Short mmCIF file of C-alpha atoms in Angstrom, two decimals:
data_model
loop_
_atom_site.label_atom_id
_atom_site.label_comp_id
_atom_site.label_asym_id
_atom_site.label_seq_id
_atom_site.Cartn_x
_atom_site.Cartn_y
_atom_site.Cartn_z
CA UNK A 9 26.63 4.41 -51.03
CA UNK A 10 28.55 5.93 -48.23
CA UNK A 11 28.41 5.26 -44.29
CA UNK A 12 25.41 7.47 -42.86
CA UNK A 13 22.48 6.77 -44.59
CA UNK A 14 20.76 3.01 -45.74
CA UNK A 15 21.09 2.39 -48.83
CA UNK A 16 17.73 -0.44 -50.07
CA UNK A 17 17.92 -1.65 -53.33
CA UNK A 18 17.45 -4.79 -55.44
CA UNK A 19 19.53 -6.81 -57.63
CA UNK A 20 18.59 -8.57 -60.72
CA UNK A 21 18.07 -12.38 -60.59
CA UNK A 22 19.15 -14.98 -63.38
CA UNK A 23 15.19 -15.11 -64.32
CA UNK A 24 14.91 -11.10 -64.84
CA UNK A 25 13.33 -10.53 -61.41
CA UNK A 26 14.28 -8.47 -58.36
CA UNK A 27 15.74 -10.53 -55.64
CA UNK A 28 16.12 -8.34 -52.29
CA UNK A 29 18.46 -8.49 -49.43
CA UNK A 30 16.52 -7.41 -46.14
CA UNK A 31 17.84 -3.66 -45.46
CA UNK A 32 19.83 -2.85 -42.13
CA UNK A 33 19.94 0.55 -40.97
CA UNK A 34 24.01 1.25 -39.82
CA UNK A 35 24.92 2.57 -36.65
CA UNK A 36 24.63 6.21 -37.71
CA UNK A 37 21.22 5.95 -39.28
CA UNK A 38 19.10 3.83 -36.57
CA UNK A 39 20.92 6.65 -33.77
CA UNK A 40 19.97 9.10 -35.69
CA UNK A 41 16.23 7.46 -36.19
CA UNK A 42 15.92 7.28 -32.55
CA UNK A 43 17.53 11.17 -31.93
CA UNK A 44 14.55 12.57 -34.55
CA UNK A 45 11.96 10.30 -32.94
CA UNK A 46 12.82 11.42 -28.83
CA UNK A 47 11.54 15.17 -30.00
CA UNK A 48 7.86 13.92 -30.12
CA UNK A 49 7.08 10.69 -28.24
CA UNK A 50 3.47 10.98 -29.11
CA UNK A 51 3.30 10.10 -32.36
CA UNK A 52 2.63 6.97 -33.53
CA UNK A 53 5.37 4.74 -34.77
CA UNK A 54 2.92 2.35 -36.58
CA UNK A 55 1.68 4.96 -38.88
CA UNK A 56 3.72 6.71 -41.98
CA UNK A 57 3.01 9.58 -44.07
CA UNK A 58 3.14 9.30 -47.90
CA UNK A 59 4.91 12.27 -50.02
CA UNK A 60 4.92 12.86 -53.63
CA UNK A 61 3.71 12.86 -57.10
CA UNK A 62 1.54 10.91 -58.53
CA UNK A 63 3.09 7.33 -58.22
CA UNK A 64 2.48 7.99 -55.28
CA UNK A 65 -0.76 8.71 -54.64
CA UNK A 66 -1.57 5.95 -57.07
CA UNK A 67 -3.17 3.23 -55.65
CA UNK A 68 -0.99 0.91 -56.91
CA UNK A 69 1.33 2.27 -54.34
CA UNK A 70 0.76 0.58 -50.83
CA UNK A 71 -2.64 0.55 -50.93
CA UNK A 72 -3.00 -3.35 -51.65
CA UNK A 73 -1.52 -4.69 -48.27
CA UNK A 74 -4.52 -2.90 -46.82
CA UNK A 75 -6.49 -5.90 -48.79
CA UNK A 76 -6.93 -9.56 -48.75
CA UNK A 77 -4.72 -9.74 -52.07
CA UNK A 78 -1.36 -9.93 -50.71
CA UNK A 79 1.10 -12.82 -51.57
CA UNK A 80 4.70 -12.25 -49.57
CA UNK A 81 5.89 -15.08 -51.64
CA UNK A 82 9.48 -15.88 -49.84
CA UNK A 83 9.26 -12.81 -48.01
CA UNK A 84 6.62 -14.54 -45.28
CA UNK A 85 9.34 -12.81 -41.88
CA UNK A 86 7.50 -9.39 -43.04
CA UNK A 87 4.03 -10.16 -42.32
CA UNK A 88 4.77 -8.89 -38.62
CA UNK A 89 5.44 -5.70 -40.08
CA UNK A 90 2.24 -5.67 -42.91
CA UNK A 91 0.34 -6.47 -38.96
CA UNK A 92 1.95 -3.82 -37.28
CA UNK A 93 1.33 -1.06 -39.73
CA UNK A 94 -2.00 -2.09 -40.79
CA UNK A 95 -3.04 -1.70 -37.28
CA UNK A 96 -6.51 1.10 -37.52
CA UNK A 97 -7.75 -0.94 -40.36
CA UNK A 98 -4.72 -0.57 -42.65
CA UNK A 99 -5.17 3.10 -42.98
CA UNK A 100 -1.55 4.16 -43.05
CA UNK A 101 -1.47 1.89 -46.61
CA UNK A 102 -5.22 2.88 -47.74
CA UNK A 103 -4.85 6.58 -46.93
CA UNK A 104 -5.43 9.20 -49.53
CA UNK A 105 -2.57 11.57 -48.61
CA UNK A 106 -2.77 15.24 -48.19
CA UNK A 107 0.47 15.54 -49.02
CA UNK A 108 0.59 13.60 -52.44
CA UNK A 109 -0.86 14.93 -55.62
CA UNK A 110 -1.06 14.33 -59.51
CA UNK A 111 2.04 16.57 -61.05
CA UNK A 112 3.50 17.40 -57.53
CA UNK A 113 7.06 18.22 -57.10
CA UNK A 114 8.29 19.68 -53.87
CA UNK A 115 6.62 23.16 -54.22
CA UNK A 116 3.40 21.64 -53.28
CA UNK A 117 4.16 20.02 -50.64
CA UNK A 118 5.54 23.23 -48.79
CA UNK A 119 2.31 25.27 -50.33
CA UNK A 120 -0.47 25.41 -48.29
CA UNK A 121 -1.75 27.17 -44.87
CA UNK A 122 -0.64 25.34 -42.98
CA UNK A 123 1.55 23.30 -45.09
CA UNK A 124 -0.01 19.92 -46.75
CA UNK A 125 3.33 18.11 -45.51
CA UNK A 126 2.29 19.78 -41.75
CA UNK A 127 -1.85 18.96 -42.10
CA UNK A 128 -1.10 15.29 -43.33
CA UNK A 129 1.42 14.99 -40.13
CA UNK A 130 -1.17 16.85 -38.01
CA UNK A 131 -4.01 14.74 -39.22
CA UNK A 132 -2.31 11.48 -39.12
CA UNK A 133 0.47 11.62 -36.33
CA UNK A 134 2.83 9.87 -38.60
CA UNK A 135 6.29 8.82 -36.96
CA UNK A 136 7.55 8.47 -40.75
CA UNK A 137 7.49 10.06 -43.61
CA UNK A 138 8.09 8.40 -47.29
CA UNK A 139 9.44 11.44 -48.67
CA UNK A 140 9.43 10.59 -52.71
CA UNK A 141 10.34 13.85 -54.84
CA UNK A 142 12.60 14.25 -57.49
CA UNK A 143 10.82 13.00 -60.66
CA UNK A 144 8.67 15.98 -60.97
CA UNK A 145 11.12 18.72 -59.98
CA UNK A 146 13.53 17.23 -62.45
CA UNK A 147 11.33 18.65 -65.35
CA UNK A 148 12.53 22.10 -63.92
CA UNK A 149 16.50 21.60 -64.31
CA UNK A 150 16.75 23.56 -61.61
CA UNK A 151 18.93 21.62 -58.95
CA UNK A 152 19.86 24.40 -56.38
CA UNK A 153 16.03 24.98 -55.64
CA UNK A 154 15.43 21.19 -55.49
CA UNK A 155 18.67 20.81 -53.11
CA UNK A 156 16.85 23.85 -50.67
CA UNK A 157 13.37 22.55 -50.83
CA UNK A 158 14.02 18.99 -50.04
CA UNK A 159 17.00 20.21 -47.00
CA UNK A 160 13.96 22.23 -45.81
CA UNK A 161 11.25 19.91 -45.63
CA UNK A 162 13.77 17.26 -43.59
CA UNK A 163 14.50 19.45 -40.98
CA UNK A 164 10.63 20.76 -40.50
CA UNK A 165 10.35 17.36 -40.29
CA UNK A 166 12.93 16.45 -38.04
CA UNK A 167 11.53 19.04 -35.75
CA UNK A 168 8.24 18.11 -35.76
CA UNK A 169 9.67 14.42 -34.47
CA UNK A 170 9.16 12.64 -37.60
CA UNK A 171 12.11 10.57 -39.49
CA UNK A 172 12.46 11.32 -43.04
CA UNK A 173 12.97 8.41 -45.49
CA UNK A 174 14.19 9.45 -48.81
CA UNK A 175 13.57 7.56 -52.36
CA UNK A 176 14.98 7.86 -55.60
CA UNK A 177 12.88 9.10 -58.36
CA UNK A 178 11.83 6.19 -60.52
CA UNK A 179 13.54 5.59 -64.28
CA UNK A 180 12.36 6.94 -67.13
CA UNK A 181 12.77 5.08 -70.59
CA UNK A 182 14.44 8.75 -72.47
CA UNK A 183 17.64 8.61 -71.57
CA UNK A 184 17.67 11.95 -71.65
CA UNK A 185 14.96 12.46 -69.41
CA UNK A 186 16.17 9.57 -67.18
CA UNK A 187 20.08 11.84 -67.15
CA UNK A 188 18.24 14.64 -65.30
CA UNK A 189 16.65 12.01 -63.23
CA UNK A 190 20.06 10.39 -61.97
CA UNK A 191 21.41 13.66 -61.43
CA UNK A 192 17.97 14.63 -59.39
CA UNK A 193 18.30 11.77 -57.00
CA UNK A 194 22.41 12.13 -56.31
CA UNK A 195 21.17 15.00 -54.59
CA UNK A 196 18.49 13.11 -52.81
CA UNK A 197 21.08 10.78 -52.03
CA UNK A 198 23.84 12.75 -50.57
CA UNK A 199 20.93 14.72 -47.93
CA UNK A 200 20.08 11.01 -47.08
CA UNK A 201 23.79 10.82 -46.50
CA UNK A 202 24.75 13.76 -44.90
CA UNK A 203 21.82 14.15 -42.74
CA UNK A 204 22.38 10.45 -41.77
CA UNK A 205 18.58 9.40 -43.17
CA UNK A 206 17.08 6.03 -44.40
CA UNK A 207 17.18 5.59 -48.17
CA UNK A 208 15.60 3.60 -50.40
CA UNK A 209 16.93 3.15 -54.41
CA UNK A 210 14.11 2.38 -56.53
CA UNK A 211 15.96 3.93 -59.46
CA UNK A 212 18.24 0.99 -59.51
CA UNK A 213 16.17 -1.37 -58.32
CA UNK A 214 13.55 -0.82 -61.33
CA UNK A 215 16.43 -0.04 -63.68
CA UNK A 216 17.59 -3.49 -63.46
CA UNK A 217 14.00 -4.72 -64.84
CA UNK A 218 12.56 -5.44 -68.30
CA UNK A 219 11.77 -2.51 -69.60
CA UNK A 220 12.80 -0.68 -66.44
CA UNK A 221 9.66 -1.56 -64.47
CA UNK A 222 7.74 0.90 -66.53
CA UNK A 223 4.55 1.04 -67.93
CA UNK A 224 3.97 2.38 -71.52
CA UNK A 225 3.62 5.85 -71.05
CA UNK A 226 7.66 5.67 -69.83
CA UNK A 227 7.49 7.27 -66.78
CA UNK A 228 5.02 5.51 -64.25
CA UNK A 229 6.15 1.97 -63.15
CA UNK A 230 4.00 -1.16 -64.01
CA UNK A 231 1.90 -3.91 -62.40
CA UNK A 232 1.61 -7.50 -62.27
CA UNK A 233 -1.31 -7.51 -65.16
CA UNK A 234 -3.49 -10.13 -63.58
CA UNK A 235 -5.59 -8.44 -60.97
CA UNK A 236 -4.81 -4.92 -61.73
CA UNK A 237 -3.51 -2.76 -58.94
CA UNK A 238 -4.70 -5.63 -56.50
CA UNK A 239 -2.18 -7.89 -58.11
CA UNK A 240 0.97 -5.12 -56.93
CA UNK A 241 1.42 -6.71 -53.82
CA UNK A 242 1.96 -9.66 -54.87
CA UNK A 243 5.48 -10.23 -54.03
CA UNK A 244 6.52 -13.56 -55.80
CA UNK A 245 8.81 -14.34 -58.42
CA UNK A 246 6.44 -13.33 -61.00
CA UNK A 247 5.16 -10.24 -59.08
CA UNK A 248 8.78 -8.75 -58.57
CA UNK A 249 9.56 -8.52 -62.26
CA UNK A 250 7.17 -5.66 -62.61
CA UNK A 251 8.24 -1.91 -61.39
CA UNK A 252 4.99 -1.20 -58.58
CA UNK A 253 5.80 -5.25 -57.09
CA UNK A 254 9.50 -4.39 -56.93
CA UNK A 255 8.46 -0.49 -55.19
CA UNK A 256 6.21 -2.03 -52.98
CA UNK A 257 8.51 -4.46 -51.56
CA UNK A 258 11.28 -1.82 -51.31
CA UNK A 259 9.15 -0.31 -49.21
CA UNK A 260 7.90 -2.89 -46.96
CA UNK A 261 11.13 -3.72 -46.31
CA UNK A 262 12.32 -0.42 -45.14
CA UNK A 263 9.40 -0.22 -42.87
CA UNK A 264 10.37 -3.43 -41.34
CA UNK A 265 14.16 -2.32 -40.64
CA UNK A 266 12.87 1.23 -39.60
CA UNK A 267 10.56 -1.07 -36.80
CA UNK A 268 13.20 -3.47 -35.91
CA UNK A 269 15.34 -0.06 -34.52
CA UNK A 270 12.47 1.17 -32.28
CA UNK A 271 11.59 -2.07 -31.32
CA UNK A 272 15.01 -3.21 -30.15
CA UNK A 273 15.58 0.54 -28.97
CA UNK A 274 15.11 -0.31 -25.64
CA UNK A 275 17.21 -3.93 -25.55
CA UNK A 276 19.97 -2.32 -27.34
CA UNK A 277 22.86 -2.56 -24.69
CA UNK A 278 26.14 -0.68 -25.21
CA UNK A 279 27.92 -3.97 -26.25
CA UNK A 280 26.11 -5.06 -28.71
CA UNK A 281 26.14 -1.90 -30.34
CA UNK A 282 29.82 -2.09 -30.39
CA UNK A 283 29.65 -5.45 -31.18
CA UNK A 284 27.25 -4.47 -34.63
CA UNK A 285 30.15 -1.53 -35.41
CA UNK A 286 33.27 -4.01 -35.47
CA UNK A 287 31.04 -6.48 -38.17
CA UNK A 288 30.47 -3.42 -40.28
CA UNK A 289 33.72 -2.60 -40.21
CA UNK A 290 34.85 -5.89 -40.75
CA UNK A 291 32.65 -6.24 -44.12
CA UNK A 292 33.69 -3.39 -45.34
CA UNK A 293 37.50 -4.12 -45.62
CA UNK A 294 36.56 -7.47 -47.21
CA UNK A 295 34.50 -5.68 -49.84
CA UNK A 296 36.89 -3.71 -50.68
CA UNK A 297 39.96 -6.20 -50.54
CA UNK A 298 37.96 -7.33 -53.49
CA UNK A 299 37.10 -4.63 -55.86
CA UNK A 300 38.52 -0.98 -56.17
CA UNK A 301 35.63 1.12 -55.16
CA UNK A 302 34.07 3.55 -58.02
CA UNK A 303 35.20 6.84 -56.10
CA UNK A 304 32.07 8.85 -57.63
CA UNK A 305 29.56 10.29 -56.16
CA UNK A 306 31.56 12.67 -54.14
CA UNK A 307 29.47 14.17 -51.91
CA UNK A 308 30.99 16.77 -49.22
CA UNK A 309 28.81 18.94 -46.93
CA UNK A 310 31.07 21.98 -46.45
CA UNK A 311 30.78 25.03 -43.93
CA UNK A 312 31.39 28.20 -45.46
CA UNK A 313 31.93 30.27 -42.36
CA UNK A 314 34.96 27.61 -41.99
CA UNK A 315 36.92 27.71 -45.26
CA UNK A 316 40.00 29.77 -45.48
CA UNK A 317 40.61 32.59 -47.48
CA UNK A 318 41.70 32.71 -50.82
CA UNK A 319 44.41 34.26 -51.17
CA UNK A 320 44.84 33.51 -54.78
CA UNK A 321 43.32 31.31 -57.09
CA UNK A 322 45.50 28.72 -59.73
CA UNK A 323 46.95 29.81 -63.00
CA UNK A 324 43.70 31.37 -65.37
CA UNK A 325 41.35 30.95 -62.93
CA UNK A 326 41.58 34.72 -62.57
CA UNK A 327 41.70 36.98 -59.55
CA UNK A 328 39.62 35.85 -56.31
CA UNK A 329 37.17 38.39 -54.92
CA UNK A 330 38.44 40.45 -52.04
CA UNK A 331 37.72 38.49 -48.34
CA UNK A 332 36.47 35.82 -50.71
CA UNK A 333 36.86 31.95 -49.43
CA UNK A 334 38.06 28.87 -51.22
CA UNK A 335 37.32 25.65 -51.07
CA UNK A 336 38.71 22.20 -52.85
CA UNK A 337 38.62 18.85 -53.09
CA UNK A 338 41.00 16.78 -55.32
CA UNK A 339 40.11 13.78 -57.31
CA UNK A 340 42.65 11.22 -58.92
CA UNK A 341 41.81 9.80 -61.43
CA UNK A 342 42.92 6.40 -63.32
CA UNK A 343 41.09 6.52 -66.86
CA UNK A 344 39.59 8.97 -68.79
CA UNK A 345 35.79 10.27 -67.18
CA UNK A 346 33.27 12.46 -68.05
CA UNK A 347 32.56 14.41 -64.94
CA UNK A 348 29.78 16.66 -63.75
CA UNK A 349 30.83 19.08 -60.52
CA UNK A 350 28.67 21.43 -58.52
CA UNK A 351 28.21 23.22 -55.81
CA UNK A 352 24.92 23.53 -54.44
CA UNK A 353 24.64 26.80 -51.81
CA UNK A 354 21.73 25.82 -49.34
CA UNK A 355 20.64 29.27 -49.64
CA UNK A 356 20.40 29.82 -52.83
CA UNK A 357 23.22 31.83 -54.00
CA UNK A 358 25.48 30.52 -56.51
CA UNK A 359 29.14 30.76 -56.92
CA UNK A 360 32.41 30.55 -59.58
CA UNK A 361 33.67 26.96 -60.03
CA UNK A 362 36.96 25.75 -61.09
CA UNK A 363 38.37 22.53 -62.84
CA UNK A 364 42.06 22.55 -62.13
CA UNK A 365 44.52 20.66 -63.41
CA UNK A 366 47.25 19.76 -61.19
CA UNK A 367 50.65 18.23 -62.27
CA UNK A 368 54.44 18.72 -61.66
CA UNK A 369 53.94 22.13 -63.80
CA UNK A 370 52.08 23.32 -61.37
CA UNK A 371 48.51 24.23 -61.19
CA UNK A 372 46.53 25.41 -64.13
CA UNK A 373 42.54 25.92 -64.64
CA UNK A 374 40.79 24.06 -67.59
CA UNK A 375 37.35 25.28 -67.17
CA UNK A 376 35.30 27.99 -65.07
CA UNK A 377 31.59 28.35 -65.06
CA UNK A 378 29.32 29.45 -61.91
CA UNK A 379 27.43 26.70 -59.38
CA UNK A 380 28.12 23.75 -62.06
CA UNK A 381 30.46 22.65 -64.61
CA UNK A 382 30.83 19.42 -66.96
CA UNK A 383 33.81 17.90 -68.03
CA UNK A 384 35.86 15.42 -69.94
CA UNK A 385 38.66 14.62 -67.57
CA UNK A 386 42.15 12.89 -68.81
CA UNK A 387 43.49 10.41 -66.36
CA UNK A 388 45.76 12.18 -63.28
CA UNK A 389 45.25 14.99 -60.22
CA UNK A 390 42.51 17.34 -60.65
CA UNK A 391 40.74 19.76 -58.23
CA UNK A 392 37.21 20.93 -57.94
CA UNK A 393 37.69 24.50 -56.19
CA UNK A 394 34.81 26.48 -55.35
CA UNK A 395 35.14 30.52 -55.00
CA UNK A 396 32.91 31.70 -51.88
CA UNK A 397 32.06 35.50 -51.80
CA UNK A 398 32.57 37.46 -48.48
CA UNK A 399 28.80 38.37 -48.53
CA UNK A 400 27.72 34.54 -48.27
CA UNK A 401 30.85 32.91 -45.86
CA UNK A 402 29.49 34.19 -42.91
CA UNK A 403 27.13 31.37 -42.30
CA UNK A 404 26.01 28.62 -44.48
CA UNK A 405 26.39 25.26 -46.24
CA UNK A 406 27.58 24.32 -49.55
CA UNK A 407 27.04 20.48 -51.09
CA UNK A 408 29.45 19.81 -52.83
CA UNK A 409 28.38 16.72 -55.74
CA UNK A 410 30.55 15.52 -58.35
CA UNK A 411 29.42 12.65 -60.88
CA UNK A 412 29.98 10.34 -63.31
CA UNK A 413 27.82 12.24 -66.64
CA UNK A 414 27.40 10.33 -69.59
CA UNK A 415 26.50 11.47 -72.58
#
């Protein structure tokens, strides 16, 4: 994961459980907390608003630390924050959601008059909102509309004063069902990243469990059997082998680093913020004095209006459109990948894409398709270019996403 959004995930223990490591937001996240959460002082920080499909608005979700069956296990520091937001009688964990449904993708949640996402946030006066799509719109294929729904509903958010925190879309046991799942939540991802928002991985997290944390069906996560959806908060060794223990948890956790930045909002002096930048800084040149990074996902947020024109375009790539703009990004690369490269207009249109091989022959392109193209890269220089028409440059984004695709 890249600087600007938290990353919260597990990693498997010896005994084939999830063993966390308490999130921290970085600098850019908790600022960018605080920025969202200044636009509307009134609402309530100890309440959150849940948003999804139906693992979410399963009761298995949550709704146990609203109950006397909850075992923290090692995890006893969070009980302040299981206090905090169960203040009102739990109902931020208990709630039925208006904004959570059986089936939902995004497309619900913006349906409505007024919107569900705006009557849950109107009924509740949620500071946060667990925003947990991707699973449902995957069934679509459709990423561009996923990519503009989800951008939309963070910055209605943002406006209204309420911090987004993006999840992955849980596993699924088809691997090819689980492939349009992975390339669902990259996007996910990279808006957590470029719009500097907390982010919480329960794809890996309940990837790294027996049988992915899921129940039989393949697609919903499990439960501690014992107890039934009472027994999903309990959060001890034996709890966090099973997917809705490990989720819940996740969770928890987040809300606990997302209350440690408000809290110590006001104590937060301009040294010791300085002071928290050099040791991230500092941990990150260890890490990677270690291990070569994986360079994938690339993930660029790129201004249209900005690029510069085209000009012309490499050998076979054809002629570029008059006034049209380029962009490119090159990627070296060591061994042989399979590659998967798009580029996502926020608006909606979509545009010619290049795969360019680059070399001491020159430039040549390999493949061309429109918004999205897969391929089977040899080890050396390639570029991704992306061909923007005169029509759409004059204002606008493009995401830019390119990933590791196996088969």
């Amino acid at each position: 994961m890249k600087p600007g959004a938290c990353c919260l995930m597990l990693a498997l223990g010896m005994a084939g459980r999830a063993q966390a490591e308490p999130p921290e937001l970085d600098t850019r996240v908790a600022q960018r907390v605080l920025e969202i959460r200044a636009r509307n002082p009134d609402l309530r920080d100890e309440v959150f608003a849940k948003m999804g499909g139906s693992s979410v608005e399963s009761k298995a979700f949550l709704h146990c630390f609203a109950t006397p069956y909850v075992d923290l296990g090692d995890h006893q520091a969070l009980s302040g924050t299981l206090d905090y937001f169960g203040a009102g009688s739990g109902q931020a964990f208990e709630r039925q959601s208006q904004a959570a449904g059986v089936s939902w993708n995004l497309r619900y949640v913006l349906g409505g008059r007024p919107a569900n996402f705006r009557r849950e946030i109107e009924e509740t006066e949620a500071r946060w909102a667990l925003v947990l799509f991707g699973g449902n719109d995957a069934q679509n294929e459709n990423e561009r509309i996923y990519l503009s729904r989800l951008v939309y509903l963070v910055e209605q958010l943002e406006s209204m004063g309420v911090v987004p925190v993006l999840g992955s879309a849980l596993p699924r046991r088809n691997p090819s069902k689980d492939r349009w799942i992975s390339r669902f939540n990259a996007i996910t991802e990279a808006v957590a990243e470029h719009w500097s928002l907390p982010y919480i991985d329960y794809h890996a997290a309940l990837s790294a469990l027996p049988r992915k944390g899921l129940a039989r069906d393949g697609v919903h996560p499990n439960v501690l059997g014992e107890g039934g959806v009472r027994a999903a908060c309990q959060l001890t060794e034996r709890g966090l082998r099973y997917g809705n223990n490990v989720r819940n948890l996740l969770t928890l956790e987040m809300l606990d680093a997302l209350r440690r930045v408000v809290a110590g909002a006001a104590a937060a002096a301009g040294a010791a913020a300085g002071a928290d930048a050099d040791a991230g800084t500092d941990a990150g040149a260890d890490a990677g004095a270690d291990a070569v990074p994986d360079p994938f996902p690339v993930s660029v947020l790129v201004s249209e209006s900005s690029l510069p024109l085209a000009g012309s375009l490499p050998e076979r790539c054809g002629s570029p459109g008059p006034s049209s703009r380029v962009y490119r990004t090159r990627v070296a690369l060591g061994e042989r990948s399979r590659l998967r490269a798009s580029a996502f207009d926020l608006h909606g249109d979509r545009f010619p894409v290049f795969w360019v091989r680059v070399d001491q022959e020159g430039e040549r392109c390999v493949r061309r398709r429109m918004q999205t193209l897969e391929v089977d890269a040899q080890p050396g220089m390639w570029d991704f270019m992306v061909e923007v028409p005169e029509r759409a440059a004059q204002e606008g984004q493009i995401l830019v996403l390119i990933t590791r695709n196996p088969r």
